[in-house]
Amino acid sequence: MKSIKIATMGLCMLTICSCSTKQGTGALIGTGAGAVLGGIIGKISGNTAVGAAIGGAVGAGTGAIIGRHMDKVAAETAAQVENAKVEEVTDANGLKAVKVTFDSGILFATNQSTLNATSKNELARFSKVLKNNSDCHVDIFGYTDRSGNDAINVPLSQKRAQSVANYLSSCGVSGVQMQNIIGKGSQDEIEDKRVSRVNRRVEVYLYASPAMVDAANAGTLQ
């Protein structure tokens, strides 16, 4: 049975193999002192530059509110999606974001971008999370292994990311919510093997939209 493991320093790290549950703090990742904390968290969890920079400073209070909200998003994702790794990372604004890696739930055969039945089941459940959290913007990244050169790999990665986006859209997720759909080259592999199933993965990032930031500033974000 999957449970949630949440680390200290306001970082909630969730995986399907965790065996304990702790309450996350939703701690600040914002500007000033929060930016330093964000750097530490990013180093631990895998920093990412997803999300467009939001004009103006994001204060400590806003960062903390968004952090707590994203804790809930991460927990909901982990509860809904069985075959994916769920982590909390930071976005381009130093705010807490959620990274979902589909490697066992969405396994592509070599040179293929077609979703199998298991993949579709996982994405259907994941689509419920996205629809329940429409104030989250979404980026989708597709990846390949090194079995070909990037003239082949990058378009293939793009097709994989687009396959996921298309299926989420068919499940009712708004196209406006999905901001970036990007294929990555073989230099972004996560295992040093020429052919590796784990590298044929899709990563989905959920991060604060400007509307979420506005709600946090107004004190209405739950």
Short mmCIF file of N, CA, C and O in Angstrom, two decimals, residues 49-128:
data_model
loop_
_atom_site.label_atom_id
_atom_site.label_comp_id
_atom_site.label_asym_id
_atom_site.label_seq_id
_atom_site.Cartn_x
_atom_site.Cartn_y
_atom_site.Cartn_z
N ALA A 49 13.35 24.59 -13.75
CA ALA A 49 13.03 25.95 -14.17
C ALA A 49 11.66 26.02 -14.80
O ALA A 49 11.40 26.88 -15.64
N VAL A 50 10.75 25.12 -14.45
CA VAL A 50 9.41 25.17 -15.02
C VAL A 50 8.68 26.40 -14.54
O VAL A 50 8.91 26.90 -13.45
N GLY A 51 7.79 26.88 -15.39
CA GLY A 51 6.99 28.04 -15.02
C GLY A 51 7.62 29.33 -15.49
O GLY A 51 8.83 29.51 -15.42
N ALA A 52 6.79 30.24 -15.99
CA ALA A 52 7.26 31.55 -16.41
C ALA A 52 7.44 32.44 -15.19
O ALA A 52 6.71 32.33 -14.20
N ALA A 53 8.45 33.30 -15.24
CA ALA A 53 8.70 34.21 -14.13
C ALA A 53 7.49 35.12 -13.92
O ALA A 53 6.93 35.67 -14.87
N ILE A 54 7.08 35.24 -12.68
CA ILE A 54 5.96 36.10 -12.33
C ILE A 54 6.49 37.47 -11.95
O ILE A 54 7.40 37.59 -11.15
N GLY A 55 5.95 38.52 -12.55
CA GLY A 55 6.41 39.87 -12.30
C GLY A 55 6.21 40.27 -10.84
O GLY A 55 5.19 39.96 -10.24
N GLY A 56 7.20 40.95 -10.27
CA GLY A 56 7.08 41.40 -8.89
C GLY A 56 7.52 40.32 -7.92
O GLY A 56 7.60 39.14 -8.25
N ALA A 57 7.84 40.73 -6.72
CA ALA A 57 8.32 39.81 -5.71
C ALA A 57 7.17 38.98 -5.14
O ALA A 57 6.05 39.47 -5.00
N VAL A 58 7.49 37.75 -4.83
CA VAL A 58 6.53 36.89 -4.14
C VAL A 58 6.96 36.84 -2.68
O VAL A 58 8.02 36.33 -2.36
N GLY A 59 6.15 37.38 -1.81
CA GLY A 59 6.52 37.51 -0.41
C GLY A 59 6.52 36.19 0.34
O GLY A 59 6.03 35.17 -0.15
N ALA A 60 7.05 36.26 1.57
CA ALA A 60 7.16 35.07 2.40
C ALA A 60 5.80 34.45 2.69
O ALA A 60 5.63 33.24 2.60
N GLY A 61 4.83 35.28 3.00
CA GLY A 61 3.50 34.76 3.32
C GLY A 61 2.87 34.07 2.13
O GLY A 61 2.28 32.99 2.27
N THR A 62 3.01 34.66 0.96
CA THR A 62 2.46 34.05 -0.26
C THR A 62 3.14 32.73 -0.55
O THR A 62 2.49 31.74 -0.90
N GLY A 63 4.47 32.69 -0.42
CA GLY A 63 5.21 31.46 -0.66
C GLY A 63 4.78 30.35 0.27
O GLY A 63 4.65 29.19 -0.14
N ALA A 64 4.53 30.68 1.53
CA ALA A 64 4.11 29.67 2.51
C ALA A 64 2.73 29.14 2.18
O ALA A 64 2.48 27.93 2.28
N ILE A 65 1.81 30.01 1.79
CA ILE A 65 0.45 29.58 1.44
C ILE A 65 0.48 28.67 0.22
O ILE A 65 -0.17 27.62 0.20
N ILE A 66 1.24 29.06 -0.79
CA ILE A 66 1.35 28.22 -1.99
C ILE A 66 2.01 26.89 -1.65
O ILE A 66 1.61 25.83 -2.14
N GLY A 67 3.01 26.93 -0.77
CA GLY A 67 3.67 25.69 -0.36
C GLY A 67 2.72 24.71 0.28
O GLY A 67 2.72 23.51 -0.04
N ARG A 68 1.88 25.20 1.16
CA ARG A 68 0.90 24.31 1.81
C ARG A 68 -0.10 23.77 0.79
O ARG A 68 -0.51 22.61 0.87
N HIS A 69 -0.50 24.63 -0.15
CA HIS A 69 -1.44 24.19 -1.18
C HIS A 69 -0.81 23.10 -2.04
O HIS A 69 -1.46 22.08 -2.35
N MET A 70 0.45 23.26 -2.42
CA MET A 70 1.11 22.27 -3.26
C MET A 70 1.38 20.97 -2.50
O MET A 70 1.43 19.90 -3.10
N ASP A 71 1.53 21.05 -1.16
CA ASP A 71 1.59 19.83 -0.36
C ASP A 71 0.33 19.00 -0.59
O ASP A 71 0.38 17.77 -0.75
N LYS A 72 -0.82 19.68 -0.61
CA LYS A 72 -2.10 18.98 -0.81
C LYS A 72 -2.17 18.40 -2.23
O LYS A 72 -2.68 17.28 -2.42
N VAL A 73 -1.69 19.16 -3.20
CA VAL A 73 -1.70 18.67 -4.59
C VAL A 73 -0.83 17.42 -4.71
O VAL A 73 -1.22 16.43 -5.35
N ALA A 74 0.35 17.45 -4.08
CA ALA A 74 1.24 16.30 -4.13
C ALA A 74 0.61 15.08 -3.46
O ALA A 74 0.68 13.96 -3.98
N ALA A 75 -0.02 15.29 -2.32
CA ALA A 75 -0.66 14.18 -1.61
C ALA A 75 -1.81 13.60 -2.43
O ALA A 75 -1.99 12.37 -2.50
N GLU A 76 -2.60 14.45 -3.06
CA GLU A 76 -3.71 13.99 -3.89
C GLU A 76 -3.18 13.20 -5.08
O GLU A 76 -3.74 12.17 -5.46
N THR A 77 -2.10 13.68 -5.68
CA THR A 77 -1.51 12.98 -6.83
C THR A 77 -1.03 11.59 -6.42
O THR A 77 -1.29 10.60 -7.11
N ALA A 78 -0.30 11.52 -5.30
CA ALA A 78 0.22 10.23 -4.84
C ALA A 78 -0.90 9.25 -4.53
O ALA A 78 -0.75 8.05 -4.73
N ALA A 79 -2.03 9.77 -4.05
CA ALA A 79 -3.16 8.90 -3.72
C ALA A 79 -3.86 8.39 -4.97
O ALA A 79 -4.38 7.27 -4.98
N GLN A 80 -3.87 9.19 -6.02
CA GLN A 80 -4.60 8.83 -7.24
C GLN A 80 -3.79 7.98 -8.20
O GLN A 80 -4.32 7.10 -8.87
N VAL A 81 -2.49 8.26 -8.31
CA VAL A 81 -1.67 7.65 -9.35
C VAL A 81 -0.73 6.63 -8.72
O VAL A 81 0.14 6.97 -7.92
N GLU A 82 -0.88 5.37 -9.09
CA GLU A 82 -0.12 4.30 -8.45
C GLU A 82 1.27 4.14 -9.03
O GLU A 82 2.23 3.91 -8.31
N ASN A 83 1.40 4.21 -10.33
CA ASN A 83 2.65 3.87 -11.00
C ASN A 83 3.42 5.10 -11.45
O ASN A 83 3.77 5.25 -12.62
N ALA A 84 3.66 6.00 -10.51
CA ALA A 84 4.43 7.20 -10.81
C ALA A 84 5.16 7.66 -9.56
O ALA A 84 4.73 7.39 -8.44
N LYS A 85 6.25 8.35 -9.76
CA LYS A 85 7.01 8.93 -8.65
C LYS A 85 6.58 10.38 -8.49
O LYS A 85 6.59 11.15 -9.45
N VAL A 86 6.19 10.77 -7.29
CA VAL A 86 5.72 12.12 -7.01
C VAL A 86 6.71 12.80 -6.09
O VAL A 86 7.03 12.29 -5.01
N GLU A 87 7.20 13.97 -6.52
CA GLU A 87 8.17 14.73 -5.73
C GLU A 87 7.74 16.18 -5.67
O GLU A 87 6.99 16.64 -6.52
N GLU A 88 8.28 16.91 -4.68
CA GLU A 88 8.10 18.34 -4.66
C GLU A 88 9.44 19.00 -5.01
O GLU A 88 10.49 18.63 -4.49
N VAL A 89 9.37 19.95 -5.93
CA VAL A 89 10.54 20.67 -6.43
C VAL A 89 10.23 22.16 -6.36
O VAL A 89 9.24 22.56 -5.77
N THR A 90 11.08 22.99 -6.95
CA THR A 90 10.81 24.41 -7.01
C THR A 90 10.67 24.85 -8.45
O THR A 90 11.28 24.28 -9.35
N ASP A 91 9.85 25.89 -8.69
CA ASP A 91 9.66 26.39 -10.05
C ASP A 91 10.57 27.60 -10.30
O ASP A 91 11.44 27.93 -9.48
N ALA A 92 10.37 28.25 -11.43
CA ALA A 92 11.23 29.36 -11.83
C ALA A 92 11.14 30.54 -10.87
O ALA A 92 12.02 31.40 -10.83
N ASN A 93 10.07 30.59 -10.09
CA ASN A 93 9.88 31.68 -9.12
C ASN A 93 10.29 31.30 -7.71
O ASN A 93 10.09 32.06 -6.77
N GLY A 94 10.90 30.11 -7.56
CA GLY A 94 11.29 29.66 -6.25
C GLY A 94 10.14 29.17 -5.41
O GLY A 94 10.26 29.03 -4.20
N LEU A 95 9.00 28.91 -6.04
CA LEU A 95 7.82 28.42 -5.33
C LEU A 95 7.74 26.91 -5.43
O LEU A 95 8.20 26.30 -6.40
N LYS A 96 7.11 26.30 -4.45
CA LYS A 96 6.98 24.85 -4.44
C LYS A 96 6.12 24.40 -5.62
O LYS A 96 5.09 25.00 -5.93
N ALA A 97 6.57 23.33 -6.27
CA ALA A 97 5.85 22.74 -7.40
C ALA A 97 5.88 21.23 -7.22
O ALA A 97 6.59 20.70 -6.37
N VAL A 98 5.09 20.54 -8.04
CA VAL A 98 5.01 19.08 -7.96
C VAL A 98 5.49 18.47 -9.27
O VAL A 98 5.07 18.87 -10.35
N LYS A 99 6.37 17.49 -9.15
CA LYS A 99 6.90 16.76 -10.31
C LYS A 99 6.38 15.33 -10.26
O LYS A 99 6.52 14.64 -9.25
N VAL A 100 5.78 14.88 -11.35
CA VAL A 100 5.25 13.52 -11.45
C VAL A 100 5.97 12.81 -12.59
O VAL A 100 5.89 13.25 -13.74
N THR A 101 6.69 11.76 -12.27
CA THR A 101 7.45 11.02 -13.28
C THR A 101 6.76 9.70 -13.55
O THR A 101 6.66 8.84 -12.68
N PHE A 102 6.29 9.54 -14.77
CA PHE A 102 5.67 8.29 -15.21
C PHE A 102 6.74 7.47 -15.91
O PHE A 102 7.07 7.72 -17.06
N ASP A 103 7.31 6.50 -15.20
CA ASP A 103 8.28 5.63 -15.85
C ASP A 103 7.80 4.18 -15.88
O ASP A 103 8.00 3.49 -16.85
N SER A 104 7.14 3.74 -14.81
CA SER A 104 6.56 2.40 -14.86
C SER A 104 5.10 2.44 -15.32
O SER A 104 4.58 1.47 -15.86
N GLY A 105 4.43 3.59 -15.12
CA GLY A 105 3.04 3.72 -15.56
C GLY A 105 2.92 4.07 -17.03
O GLY A 105 1.94 3.72 -17.67
N ILE A 106 3.90 4.77 -17.56
CA ILE A 106 3.90 5.11 -18.99
C ILE A 106 5.22 4.64 -19.57
O ILE A 106 6.19 5.37 -19.58
N LEU A 107 5.27 3.41 -20.00
CA LEU A 107 6.48 2.86 -20.60
C LEU A 107 6.29 2.77 -22.10
O LEU A 107 5.37 2.11 -22.58
N PHE A 108 7.15 3.44 -22.81
CA PHE A 108 7.09 3.41 -24.27
C PHE A 108 8.06 2.35 -24.79
O PHE A 108 9.19 2.24 -24.31
N ALA A 109 7.63 1.61 -25.76
CA ALA A 109 8.55 0.71 -26.43
C ALA A 109 9.56 1.54 -27.22
O ALA A 109 9.33 2.71 -27.50
N THR A 110 10.68 0.93 -27.55
CA THR A 110 11.71 1.63 -28.31
C THR A 110 11.12 2.20 -29.60
O THR A 110 10.42 1.50 -30.34
N ASN A 111 11.40 3.48 -29.84
CA ASN A 111 10.96 4.19 -31.04
C ASN A 111 9.44 4.35 -31.14
O ASN A 111 8.92 4.61 -32.23
N GLN A 112 8.73 4.19 -30.02
CA GLN A 112 7.28 4.29 -30.04
C GLN A 112 6.79 5.43 -29.15
O GLN A 112 7.45 5.81 -28.19
N SER A 113 5.62 5.97 -29.48
CA SER A 113 5.02 7.02 -28.66
C SER A 113 3.55 6.71 -28.37
O SER A 113 2.79 7.60 -27.99
N THR A 114 3.17 5.43 -28.53
CA THR A 114 1.79 5.02 -28.33
C THR A 114 1.56 4.64 -26.88
O THR A 114 2.33 3.86 -26.30
N LEU A 115 0.49 5.15 -26.29
CA LEU A 115 0.14 4.83 -24.91
C LEU A 115 -0.53 3.47 -24.84
O LEU A 115 -1.42 3.17 -25.62
N ASN A 116 -0.10 2.65 -23.86
CA ASN A 116 -0.77 1.37 -23.68
C ASN A 116 -1.94 1.51 -22.71
O ASN A 116 -2.21 2.59 -22.19
N ALA A 117 -2.67 0.42 -22.48
CA ALA A 117 -3.88 0.48 -21.66
C ALA A 117 -3.56 0.90 -20.23
O ALA A 117 -4.30 1.69 -19.62
N THR A 118 -2.45 0.40 -19.67
CA THR A 118 -2.07 0.78 -18.31
C THR A 118 -1.79 2.27 -18.23
O THR A 118 -2.21 2.95 -17.28
N SER A 119 -1.11 2.77 -19.24
CA SER A 119 -0.81 4.20 -19.29
C SER A 119 -2.08 5.03 -19.28
O SER A 119 -2.19 6.03 -18.56
N LYS A 120 -3.04 4.62 -20.08
CA LYS A 120 -4.30 5.37 -20.17
C LYS A 120 -5.06 5.35 -18.85
O LYS A 120 -5.65 6.36 -18.44
N ASN A 121 -5.03 4.21 -18.17
CA ASN A 121 -5.69 4.14 -16.86
C ASN A 121 -5.05 5.09 -15.86
O ASN A 121 -5.73 5.78 -15.10
N GLU A 122 -3.70 5.11 -15.86
CA GLU A 122 -2.99 6.01 -14.95
C GLU A 122 -3.29 7.47 -15.27
O GLU A 122 -3.52 8.28 -14.37
N LEU A 123 -3.27 7.81 -16.54
CA LEU A 123 -3.53 9.19 -16.94
C LEU A 123 -4.96 9.61 -16.67
O LEU A 123 -5.22 10.77 -16.34
N ALA A 124 -5.89 8.68 -16.80
CA ALA A 124 -7.28 9.01 -16.49
C ALA A 124 -7.43 9.40 -15.03
O ALA A 124 -8.14 10.35 -14.68
N ARG A 125 -6.74 8.65 -14.13
CA ARG A 125 -6.77 9.01 -12.72
C ARG A 125 -6.06 10.33 -12.46
O ARG A 125 -6.52 11.16 -11.68
N PHE A 126 -4.94 10.51 -13.14
CA PHE A 126 -4.17 11.75 -12.98
C PHE A 126 -4.96 12.95 -13.47
O PHE A 126 -4.86 14.06 -12.91
N SER A 127 -5.77 12.76 -14.50
CA SER A 127 -6.56 13.88 -15.04
C SER A 127 -7.52 14.43 -13.99
O SER A 127 -7.81 15.63 -13.98
N LYS A 128 -7.98 13.57 -13.07
CA LYS A 128 -8.87 14.04 -12.01
C LYS A 128 -8.14 15.03 -11.10
O LYS A 128 -8.73 16.01 -10.64
#
